[in-house]
Short mmCIF file of C-alpha atoms in Angstrom, two decimals:
data_model
loop_
_atom_site.label_atom_id
_atom_site.label_comp_id
_atom_site.label_asym_id
_atom_site.label_seq_id
_atom_site.Cartn_x
_atom_site.Cartn_y
_atom_site.Cartn_z
CA MET A 1 -0.01 13.01 64.78
CA LYS A 2 -0.40 9.24 64.59
CA PRO A 3 -4.23 9.19 64.35
CA ILE A 4 -4.10 11.75 61.50
CA ALA A 5 -1.53 9.68 59.61
CA ALA A 6 -3.63 6.55 60.14
CA ILE A 7 -6.74 8.27 58.75
CA LEU A 8 -4.80 9.54 55.75
CA ILE A 9 -3.44 6.07 54.96
CA ILE A 10 -6.89 4.51 55.26
CA LEU A 11 -8.37 7.23 53.01
CA ALA A 12 -5.57 6.73 50.47
CA GLY A 13 -6.36 3.00 50.36
CA TYR A 14 -10.05 3.73 49.95
CA PHE A 15 -9.45 6.19 47.11
CA ALA A 16 -7.05 3.80 45.37
CA GLY A 17 -9.79 1.14 45.51
CA SER A 18 -12.30 3.67 44.18
CA ALA A 19 -9.97 4.59 41.31
CA ILE A 20 -9.70 0.95 40.26
CA ALA A 21 -13.48 0.61 40.58
CA SER A 22 -14.08 3.63 38.34
CA SER A 23 -11.63 2.34 35.74
CA LYS A 24 -13.72 -0.85 35.65
CA LYS A 25 -16.82 1.33 35.34
CA LEU A 26 -15.17 3.15 32.41
CA THR A 27 -14.55 -0.21 30.73
CA LEU A 28 -18.24 -1.02 31.04
CA ASP A 29 -19.21 2.44 29.79
CA CYS A 30 -16.92 2.06 26.77
CA MET A 31 -18.29 -1.37 25.99
CA THR A 32 -21.85 -0.05 26.21
CA SER A 33 -20.90 2.89 23.98
CA VAL A 34 -19.26 0.67 21.36
CA LEU A 35 -22.34 -1.54 21.41
CA GLY A 36 -24.44 1.58 20.81
CA LEU A 37 -22.15 2.61 17.97
CA VAL A 38 -22.46 -0.78 16.28
CA GLU A 39 -26.26 -0.58 16.58
CA HIS A 40 -26.10 2.91 15.07
CA MET A 41 -23.97 1.54 12.19
CA LYS A 42 -26.47 -1.24 11.61
CA ALA A 43 -29.40 1.17 11.38
CA LYS A 44 -27.58 3.58 9.06
CA ILE A 45 -26.18 0.89 6.76
CA THR A 46 -29.62 -0.73 6.51
CA TYR A 47 -31.44 2.43 5.56
CA SER A 48 -28.90 4.68 3.87
CA ASN A 49 -25.91 4.86 1.57
CA LEU A 50 -23.94 7.08 3.92
CA PRO A 51 -20.19 6.46 3.90
CA LEU A 52 -18.81 4.69 6.96
CA VAL A 53 -16.86 7.72 8.10
CA ASP A 54 -20.03 9.84 8.24
CA ILE A 55 -21.91 7.09 10.06
CA ILE A 56 -19.25 6.69 12.72
CA LEU A 57 -18.59 10.38 13.21
CA SER A 58 -22.31 11.18 13.42
CA TYR A 59 -22.61 9.00 16.52
CA GLU A 60 -22.60 11.38 19.46
CA ASN A 61 -21.18 9.77 22.57
CA GLN A 62 -19.31 11.49 25.36
CA THR A 63 -17.52 8.37 26.64
CA LEU A 64 -16.04 7.57 23.22
CA SER A 65 -15.12 11.22 22.69
CA ASP A 66 -13.40 11.39 26.09
CA CYS A 67 -11.41 8.26 25.22
CA ASP A 68 -10.32 9.82 21.88
CA PHE A 69 -11.98 7.07 19.86
CA PHE A 70 -13.08 9.47 17.11
CA VAL A 71 -9.70 11.22 17.01
CA SER A 72 -7.96 7.87 16.57
CA TYR A 73 -10.49 6.79 13.95
CA LYS A 74 -9.80 9.86 11.83
CA LYS A 75 -6.04 9.32 11.94
CA GLU A 76 -6.22 6.34 9.57
CA LYS A 77 -6.79 6.60 5.82
CA ASN A 78 -9.10 3.58 5.63
CA GLY A 79 -12.24 3.13 7.70
CA ASN A 80 -11.45 -0.41 8.86
CA ASP A 81 -7.95 0.60 10.00
CA GLY A 82 -9.46 3.62 11.77
CA TRP A 83 -11.97 1.40 13.53
CA LYS A 84 -9.23 -0.96 14.71
CA ARG A 85 -7.05 1.90 15.89
CA GLY A 86 -9.95 3.46 17.78
CA ILE A 87 -10.84 0.14 19.41
CA ARG A 88 -7.22 -0.39 20.53
CA GLU A 89 -7.34 2.96 22.33
CA LEU A 90 -10.40 2.04 24.41
CA PRO A 91 -10.37 0.23 27.75
CA LEU A 92 -12.33 -2.92 26.86
CA SER A 93 -12.46 -6.50 28.05
CA PRO A 94 -10.10 -8.78 26.06
CA VAL A 95 -12.91 -10.83 24.47
CA PHE A 96 -14.86 -7.71 23.55
CA ARG A 97 -11.77 -6.11 22.04
CA ALA A 98 -10.84 -9.23 20.05
CA ALA A 99 -14.36 -9.46 18.59
CA CYS A 100 -14.29 -5.78 17.56
CA LEU A 101 -10.84 -6.07 15.98
CA ALA A 102 -11.82 -9.17 13.99
CA PHE A 103 -14.92 -7.31 12.79
CA GLY A 104 -12.65 -4.47 11.66
CA ASP A 105 -10.89 -6.74 9.15
CA THR A 106 -13.90 -6.69 6.82
CA LEU A 107 -15.58 -3.47 7.89
CA GLY A 108 -16.52 -1.50 4.80
CA LEU A 109 -15.25 -4.18 2.44
CA LEU A 110 -18.45 -6.19 2.09
CA PRO A 111 -21.66 -5.69 0.18
CA ARG A 112 -24.62 -4.51 2.23
CA GLU A 113 -26.08 -7.91 3.05
CA GLY A 114 -22.72 -9.35 4.08
CA GLN A 115 -21.89 -6.26 6.12
CA LEU A 116 -25.22 -6.39 7.95
CA ASN A 117 -24.74 -10.10 8.70
CA LYS A 118 -21.33 -9.37 10.18
CA ILE A 119 -22.79 -6.55 12.27
CA SER A 120 -25.58 -8.79 13.57
CA MET A 121 -23.07 -11.46 14.54
CA LEU A 122 -20.89 -8.90 16.29
CA LEU A 123 -23.87 -7.40 18.08
CA SER A 124 -24.96 -10.72 19.56
CA GLU A 125 -21.40 -11.35 20.73
CA LEU A 126 -21.03 -7.87 22.24
CA GLU A 127 -24.42 -7.99 23.95
CA LYS A 128 -23.39 -11.16 25.78
CA GLU A 129 -20.12 -9.58 26.86
CA VAL A 130 -21.79 -6.37 28.05
CA ALA A 131 -24.42 -8.33 29.99
CA ALA A 132 -21.69 -10.39 31.71
CA GLU A 133 -19.66 -7.27 32.47
CA LYS A 134 -22.72 -5.47 33.91
CA LYS A 135 -23.52 -8.42 36.15
CA ASP A 136 -20.02 -8.47 37.63
CA ASN A 137 -19.44 -4.74 37.67
CA GLY A 138 -21.72 -3.78 40.63
CA LYS A 139 -20.19 -6.41 42.86
CA ARG A 140 -16.66 -5.53 41.75
CA GLN A 141 -17.10 -1.83 42.49
CA LYS A 142 -17.93 -2.53 46.12
CA ALA A 143 -15.20 -5.16 46.35
CA TYR A 144 -12.48 -2.82 45.05
CA ARG A 145 -13.49 -0.04 47.47
CA SER A 146 -13.58 -2.45 50.43
CA LEU A 147 -10.25 -3.96 49.40
CA GLY A 148 -8.72 -0.47 49.21
CA LEU A 149 -10.06 0.32 52.65
CA LEU A 150 -8.74 -2.96 54.05
CA CYS A 151 -5.31 -2.41 52.48
CA GLY A 152 -5.22 1.02 54.13
CA LEU A 153 -6.12 -0.53 57.48
CA LEU A 154 -3.47 -3.22 57.04
CA CYS A 155 -0.83 -0.61 56.30
CA VAL A 156 -1.87 1.32 59.43
CA ILE A 157 -1.62 -1.82 61.59
CA ILE A 158 1.78 -2.71 60.14
CA LEU A 159 3.19 0.82 60.36
CA ILE A 160 1.71 1.94 63.67
CA MET B 1 0.05 14.21 -15.54
CA GLU B 2 -3.51 12.91 -15.44
CA ILE B 3 -2.48 9.60 -13.94
CA GLU B 4 -1.54 11.49 -10.78
CA LYS B 5 -5.24 11.77 -10.02
CA LEU B 6 -5.17 8.05 -9.23
CA TYR B 7 -2.18 8.12 -6.89
CA LYS B 8 -4.30 8.86 -3.82
CA TYR B 9 -5.91 5.42 -4.13
CA LEU B 10 -2.63 3.49 -4.10
CA PRO B 11 -0.65 2.05 -1.18
CA PRO B 12 2.83 3.62 -0.75
CA ARG B 13 4.80 0.62 -2.07
CA LEU B 14 2.89 0.41 -5.35
CA LEU B 15 2.99 4.16 -5.74
CA PHE B 16 6.76 4.13 -5.33
CA HIS B 17 7.17 1.60 -8.16
CA ILE B 18 4.76 3.45 -10.44
CA HIS B 19 6.70 6.65 -9.83
CA SER B 20 9.83 4.95 -11.11
CA LEU B 21 8.30 4.30 -14.55
CA PRO B 22 9.58 6.38 -17.47
CA ARG B 23 7.92 9.79 -17.62
CA ASN B 24 6.79 9.38 -21.24
CA ILE B 25 4.71 6.34 -20.23
CA LEU B 26 3.21 8.07 -17.20
CA GLU B 27 2.30 11.13 -19.25
CA CYS B 28 0.01 9.19 -21.55
CA ALA B 29 -1.16 6.56 -19.04
CA GLY B 30 -4.89 6.33 -18.52
CA GLU B 31 -5.30 3.23 -16.38
CA ILE B 32 -3.66 1.47 -13.45
CA ARG B 33 -4.48 -2.22 -13.20
CA LEU B 34 -4.10 -4.17 -9.96
CA ARG B 35 -4.63 -7.92 -9.72
CA ARG B 36 -4.52 -9.98 -6.53
CA ASN B 37 -1.11 -11.74 -6.44
CA TYR B 38 -0.37 -10.82 -10.06
CA PRO B 39 1.78 -8.09 -11.61
CA LEU B 40 0.81 -4.45 -11.39
CA SER B 41 0.41 -2.82 -14.81
CA ILE B 42 -0.35 0.46 -16.49
CA SER B 43 -2.22 1.01 -19.74
CA ALA B 44 -1.07 3.84 -21.94
CA GLU B 45 -2.26 4.50 -25.49
CA GLY B 46 -3.61 0.99 -25.79
CA LYS B 47 -0.36 -0.67 -24.67
CA ASN B 48 0.17 -2.58 -21.42
CA HIS B 49 3.25 -1.84 -19.34
CA ILE B 50 4.09 -4.20 -16.48
CA VAL B 51 5.55 -2.30 -13.54
CA VAL B 52 8.95 -3.71 -12.57
CA SER B 53 11.11 -3.08 -9.54
CA ALA B 54 14.78 -2.05 -9.58
CA ASP B 55 15.89 -5.70 -9.79
CA GLY B 56 13.85 -6.22 -12.93
CA LYS B 57 11.13 -8.36 -11.32
CA ALA B 58 7.46 -7.59 -11.83
CA VAL B 59 5.83 -5.80 -8.92
CA ILE B 60 3.18 -8.11 -7.47
CA CYS B 61 0.10 -6.62 -5.82
CA ASP B 62 -0.74 -8.66 -2.71
CA GLY B 63 -4.17 -9.20 -1.17
CA GLU B 64 -3.69 -6.67 1.59
CA GLU B 65 -2.73 -3.96 -0.90
CA LEU B 66 -5.69 -4.78 -3.12
CA ASN B 67 -8.03 -4.58 -0.10
CA ALA B 68 -6.51 -1.24 0.85
CA VAL B 69 -7.20 0.06 -2.66
CA ILE B 70 -10.80 -1.22 -2.55
CA SER B 71 -11.26 0.41 0.83
CA THR B 72 -9.91 3.75 -0.40
CA VAL B 73 -11.83 3.65 -3.67
CA CYS B 74 -15.17 3.05 -1.94
CA ASP B 75 -14.35 5.23 1.07
CA SER B 76 -14.52 2.11 3.25
CA SER B 77 -18.18 1.76 2.33
CA LEU B 78 -18.51 -0.96 -0.28
CA TYR B 79 -22.11 -1.54 0.87
CA SER B 80 -23.06 1.86 -0.55
CA PHE B 81 -21.95 0.77 -4.04
CA ASP B 82 -23.97 -2.45 -4.26
CA GLU B 83 -25.77 -1.40 -7.42
CA THR B 84 -22.67 -0.28 -9.30
CA VAL B 85 -20.65 -3.28 -8.09
CA LYS B 86 -23.27 -5.50 -9.74
CA ASN B 87 -22.40 -3.69 -12.98
CA GLY B 88 -18.68 -4.21 -12.40
CA PHE B 89 -17.48 -0.79 -11.30
CA ILE B 90 -17.17 1.70 -8.48
CA PRO B 91 -17.36 5.38 -9.46
CA LEU B 92 -14.42 7.44 -8.23
CA SER B 93 -14.97 10.71 -6.43
CA ASP B 94 -13.43 12.83 -9.21
CA GLY B 95 -15.35 11.26 -12.08
CA GLY B 96 -13.04 8.38 -12.88
CA ARG B 97 -14.01 4.76 -12.55
CA ALA B 98 -12.68 1.66 -10.86
CA GLY B 99 -13.60 -1.40 -12.91
CA ILE B 100 -13.74 -4.51 -10.74
CA CYS B 101 -14.02 -8.25 -11.19
CA GLY B 102 -13.69 -11.34 -9.06
CA ASP B 103 -15.77 -14.28 -7.85
CA ALA B 104 -19.31 -13.54 -9.00
CA VAL B 105 -22.14 -14.40 -6.61
CA TYR B 106 -25.55 -15.21 -8.09
CA ARG B 107 -28.88 -15.31 -6.28
CA ASN B 108 -32.11 -16.34 -8.00
CA GLY B 109 -30.29 -16.24 -11.31
CA ARG B 110 -29.17 -12.62 -10.82
CA LEU B 111 -25.68 -11.33 -10.25
CA GLU B 112 -25.61 -10.10 -6.66
CA GLY B 113 -22.01 -8.90 -6.56
CA PHE B 114 -18.58 -10.34 -6.00
CA GLY B 115 -17.62 -12.64 -3.15
CA SER B 116 -14.09 -11.38 -3.43
CA ILE B 117 -12.68 -8.72 -5.72
CA ASN B 118 -9.54 -9.93 -7.48
CA SER B 119 -8.85 -7.22 -10.04
CA ILE B 120 -9.25 -3.47 -10.12
CA CYS B 121 -8.76 -1.20 -13.08
CA LEU B 122 -8.44 2.43 -11.98
CA ARG B 123 -9.30 4.66 -14.89
CA VAL B 124 -8.48 8.33 -14.95
CA ALA B 125 -11.20 10.84 -15.82
CA ARG B 126 -10.20 13.05 -18.73
CA PHE B 127 -11.78 16.32 -19.76
CA PHE B 128 -10.97 17.91 -23.09
CA PRO B 129 -13.64 20.57 -23.60
CA ASN B 130 -13.44 20.96 -27.38
CA VAL B 131 -13.09 17.45 -28.79
CA ALA B 132 -16.75 17.44 -29.82
CA SER B 133 -16.59 20.73 -31.72
CA GLU B 134 -17.11 18.96 -35.07
CA LEU B 135 -20.48 17.62 -33.89
CA VAL B 136 -21.42 21.08 -32.62
CA LYS B 137 -20.59 22.57 -36.05
CA HIS B 138 -22.79 19.91 -37.62
CA TYR B 139 -25.64 20.88 -35.28
CA ASP B 140 -25.10 24.55 -36.07
CA THR B 141 -25.47 23.80 -39.78
CA PHE B 142 -28.18 21.14 -39.85
CA GLY B 143 -29.89 21.43 -36.45
CA LEU B 144 -30.06 18.90 -33.64
CA CYS B 145 -30.22 15.19 -34.42
CA GLY B 146 -29.41 11.92 -32.70
CA ALA B 147 -25.75 10.88 -32.66
CA LEU B 148 -24.09 7.62 -31.75
CA VAL B 149 -20.47 7.77 -30.60
CA TYR B 150 -18.48 4.54 -30.84
CA SER B 151 -14.97 3.23 -30.34
CA PRO B 152 -13.27 0.29 -28.63
CA PRO B 153 -13.13 0.45 -24.82
CA GLY B 154 -10.75 3.00 -23.28
CA VAL B 155 -10.40 5.22 -26.34
CA GLY B 156 -12.41 8.18 -25.10
CA LYS B 157 -16.16 7.95 -25.65
CA THR B 158 -16.90 9.34 -22.20
CA THR B 159 -14.40 12.16 -22.72
CA TYR B 160 -16.15 12.98 -26.00
CA LEU B 161 -19.58 12.97 -24.35
CA LYS B 162 -18.36 15.30 -21.60
CA SER B 163 -17.23 17.68 -24.33
CA VAL B 164 -20.65 17.36 -26.01
CA ILE B 165 -22.33 18.31 -22.73
CA TYR B 166 -19.91 21.19 -22.16
CA LEU B 167 -20.30 22.69 -25.63
CA LEU B 168 -24.01 22.13 -26.18
CA SER B 169 -25.19 23.05 -22.69
CA LYS B 170 -24.22 26.65 -23.44
CA ARG B 171 -27.16 26.89 -25.81
CA TYR B 172 -29.45 23.91 -25.34
CA ARG B 173 -31.14 22.26 -22.38
CA VAL B 174 -29.14 19.08 -22.00
CA GLY B 175 -30.34 16.17 -19.86
CA VAL B 176 -27.68 13.71 -18.76
CA ALA B 177 -28.48 10.10 -17.83
CA ASP B 178 -25.31 9.39 -15.88
CA GLU B 179 -25.63 5.84 -14.61
CA LYS B 180 -21.95 5.42 -13.86
CA GLY B 181 -21.32 8.84 -12.35
CA GLU B 182 -18.67 9.71 -14.94
CA LEU B 183 -20.39 12.32 -17.10
CA SER B 184 -21.19 14.58 -14.16
CA TYR B 185 -17.59 15.55 -13.58
CA GLY B 186 -16.93 17.75 -16.60
CA LYS B 187 -16.29 21.42 -15.96
CA GLY B 188 -18.14 24.49 -17.14
CA TYR B 189 -21.51 22.85 -17.79
CA THR B 190 -24.32 25.37 -18.13
CA LEU B 191 -27.91 24.32 -18.96
CA VAL B 192 -27.55 20.81 -17.65
CA ASP B 193 -29.88 18.55 -15.69
CA ILE B 194 -28.15 15.41 -14.50
CA ILE B 195 -29.57 12.19 -13.10
CA THR B 196 -26.84 10.12 -11.51
CA ASN B 197 -26.73 6.51 -10.32
CA CYS B 198 -30.03 5.74 -12.04
CA LYS B 199 -30.56 3.09 -14.67
CA LYS B 200 -30.32 4.74 -18.09
CA GLN B 201 -33.74 3.69 -19.34
CA GLN B 202 -35.43 5.10 -16.25
CA ALA B 203 -33.24 8.20 -16.28
CA ILE B 204 -34.12 8.89 -19.94
CA GLU B 205 -37.83 8.52 -19.17
CA LEU B 206 -37.58 10.73 -16.07
CA LEU B 207 -35.60 13.43 -17.86
CA THR B 208 -38.02 13.46 -20.77
CA LEU B 209 -41.04 13.70 -18.49
CA SER B 210 -39.79 16.11 -15.90
CA MET B 211 -37.08 18.32 -17.39
CA SER B 212 -38.12 18.61 -21.08
CA PRO B 213 -34.54 18.60 -22.38
CA GLU B 214 -33.73 19.35 -26.02
CA LEU B 215 -31.01 16.74 -25.98
CA ILE B 216 -30.23 13.77 -23.76
CA VAL B 217 -26.69 12.45 -23.36
CA CYS B 218 -25.96 8.98 -22.02
CA ASP B 219 -22.98 6.67 -21.97
CA GLU B 220 -22.66 3.05 -23.16
CA ILE B 221 -26.16 2.08 -24.20
CA SER B 222 -27.21 -1.56 -24.07
CA PRO B 223 -30.25 -3.53 -25.27
CA ASN B 224 -31.99 -2.75 -21.94
CA GLU B 225 -32.20 0.92 -22.80
CA ALA B 226 -33.46 0.53 -26.36
CA GLU B 227 -37.13 0.79 -25.37
CA GLY B 228 -36.61 3.96 -23.29
CA ILE B 229 -34.55 5.52 -26.06
CA ILE B 230 -37.22 4.87 -28.68
CA ALA B 231 -39.90 6.30 -26.36
CA ALA B 232 -37.79 9.42 -25.76
CA GLN B 233 -37.13 9.76 -29.47
CA ASN B 234 -40.85 9.68 -30.17
CA SER B 235 -41.29 12.56 -27.76
CA GLY B 236 -38.96 14.76 -29.81
CA VAL B 237 -35.89 14.62 -27.61
CA TYR B 238 -32.64 13.94 -29.44
CA LEU B 239 -30.11 11.56 -28.05
CA VAL B 240 -26.34 11.52 -28.04
CA ALA B 241 -25.20 8.12 -26.80
CA SER B 242 -22.15 5.92 -26.96
CA CYS B 243 -21.46 2.23 -27.43
CA HIS B 244 -18.46 -0.02 -27.79
CA GLY B 245 -17.49 -0.85 -31.34
CA GLU B 246 -14.53 -1.05 -33.68
CA SER B 247 -16.24 -0.16 -36.93
CA ARG B 248 -19.58 0.79 -38.41
CA ASP B 249 -20.07 -2.75 -39.69
CA GLY B 250 -19.23 -4.09 -36.25
CA ILE B 251 -21.82 -2.04 -34.41
CA MET B 252 -24.44 -2.73 -37.08
CA LYS B 253 -24.12 -6.42 -36.26
CA ARG B 254 -25.59 -5.72 -32.84
CA PRO B 255 -29.37 -6.05 -33.30
CA PHE B 256 -30.45 -3.31 -30.90
CA ILE B 257 -28.07 -0.76 -32.47
CA ARG B 258 -29.27 -1.69 -35.94
CA ASN B 259 -32.84 -1.39 -34.70
CA LEU B 260 -32.19 2.07 -33.21
CA ILE B 261 -30.56 3.26 -36.43
CA GLU B 262 -33.40 1.87 -38.52
CA MET B 263 -35.86 3.67 -36.22
CA LYS B 264 -33.97 6.89 -37.11
CA VAL B 265 -32.94 7.48 -33.50
CA PHE B 266 -29.44 8.28 -34.73
CA SER B 267 -28.65 10.30 -37.83
CA VAL B 268 -24.93 10.63 -37.22
CA LEU B 269 -22.23 8.12 -36.32
CA ILE B 270 -19.03 9.35 -34.71
CA ARG B 271 -15.93 7.15 -34.54
CA ILE B 272 -13.44 8.19 -31.83
CA ASN B 273 -9.71 7.70 -32.40
CA TYR B 274 -6.94 8.28 -29.90
CA ASP B 275 -3.25 7.85 -30.58
CA GLY B 276 -1.92 10.46 -28.21
CA VAL B 277 -4.25 13.00 -29.79
CA TYR B 278 -8.02 12.78 -29.93
CA SER B 279 -9.75 12.83 -33.25
CA SER B 280 -13.22 11.92 -34.41
CA THR B 281 -14.77 10.92 -37.70
CA LEU B 282 -18.32 12.06 -38.31
CA GLU B 283 -20.44 10.02 -40.67
CA LEU B 284 -23.97 10.79 -41.81
CA LEU B 285 -26.46 7.94 -41.95
#
């Protein structure tokens, strides 16, 4: 019985580590998706007069859909409030989130040139954050899985 | 009440206070005016009514509320209204208009827009189909001719022009140069070709060239359009246009109007009056 219990505890630790690792992966995926959405907004605002709601909802992205970003966006009457609400729902790094929320204060309230400048500034900020997150993410994934495994082992040693 | 059309643009607090105004004021109100950190007011039949709360103090519109109104009015897409913002307005989705003003930003000597918008005047779109019936009777008797509609701002020139389009488009090909997106929203138009969001001079030229209308209708002409109007007139297309003015003498003091009248572009002047009821005075030139 004891060896089976030990294996189960170790596996549980490993899976807990994996779950944390995949939540970190989801954060990176969301950040990459938001970056893509901002690039999409930039292209559409530069070359068309489409309303913001159409621009945002025309961006097809499974990660943002799975995280209910678009559902949250549509819940608000105004586009900038919708953007902020959607961003709050996503798992993002604190700096990334703060930059997106600050951007939301003037989203849709500026003339084209001003809006595009704001988007460019946001993009450069987000790109840096995504690059930093990507760099750390691979290492972190392995670390969380190993830590989970080690925790499982530790529990086994303590209990058995 | 027509003013109800504007309620969807207002934040709940301001809407609550407007609701508490006497019904007789709301029934004839045509404009809601919001100013950043200044009192909210309503214009009805040429009079200004400051909106007051239950304690008798004026209701002040704060910056956040004004931004919310701007956001709603432009569907959170102010960038898509750059051209109209330069002309001081944002067209509303149901044919009304939001006049705007604030800190003007110039580049290379040209107005580029507003750094911040400090005042908004939400104007309701009215549609009374038969107010232009006198002009139609005149056309029935004497045939088509150019007509200039004038009145002070806010009296009903656009409403009159929408009626002109409605009544005349049943029989004539009517081209509409709708720069501000207000004339397009009448109901029951028939033989109408409309160019929206295009400068009037260019729209008049395009309509004349491509749609061969019998009559062109445009709102609020300015000296910039005079050349296009004269060119269109020479091609046999009649024009019904409007301009701001209190009296015949007043409008004749504006050189481009005088020039257009001397060039026989207009044969009829129509003065619009509104004191709860629309009326118009037709005058032959």
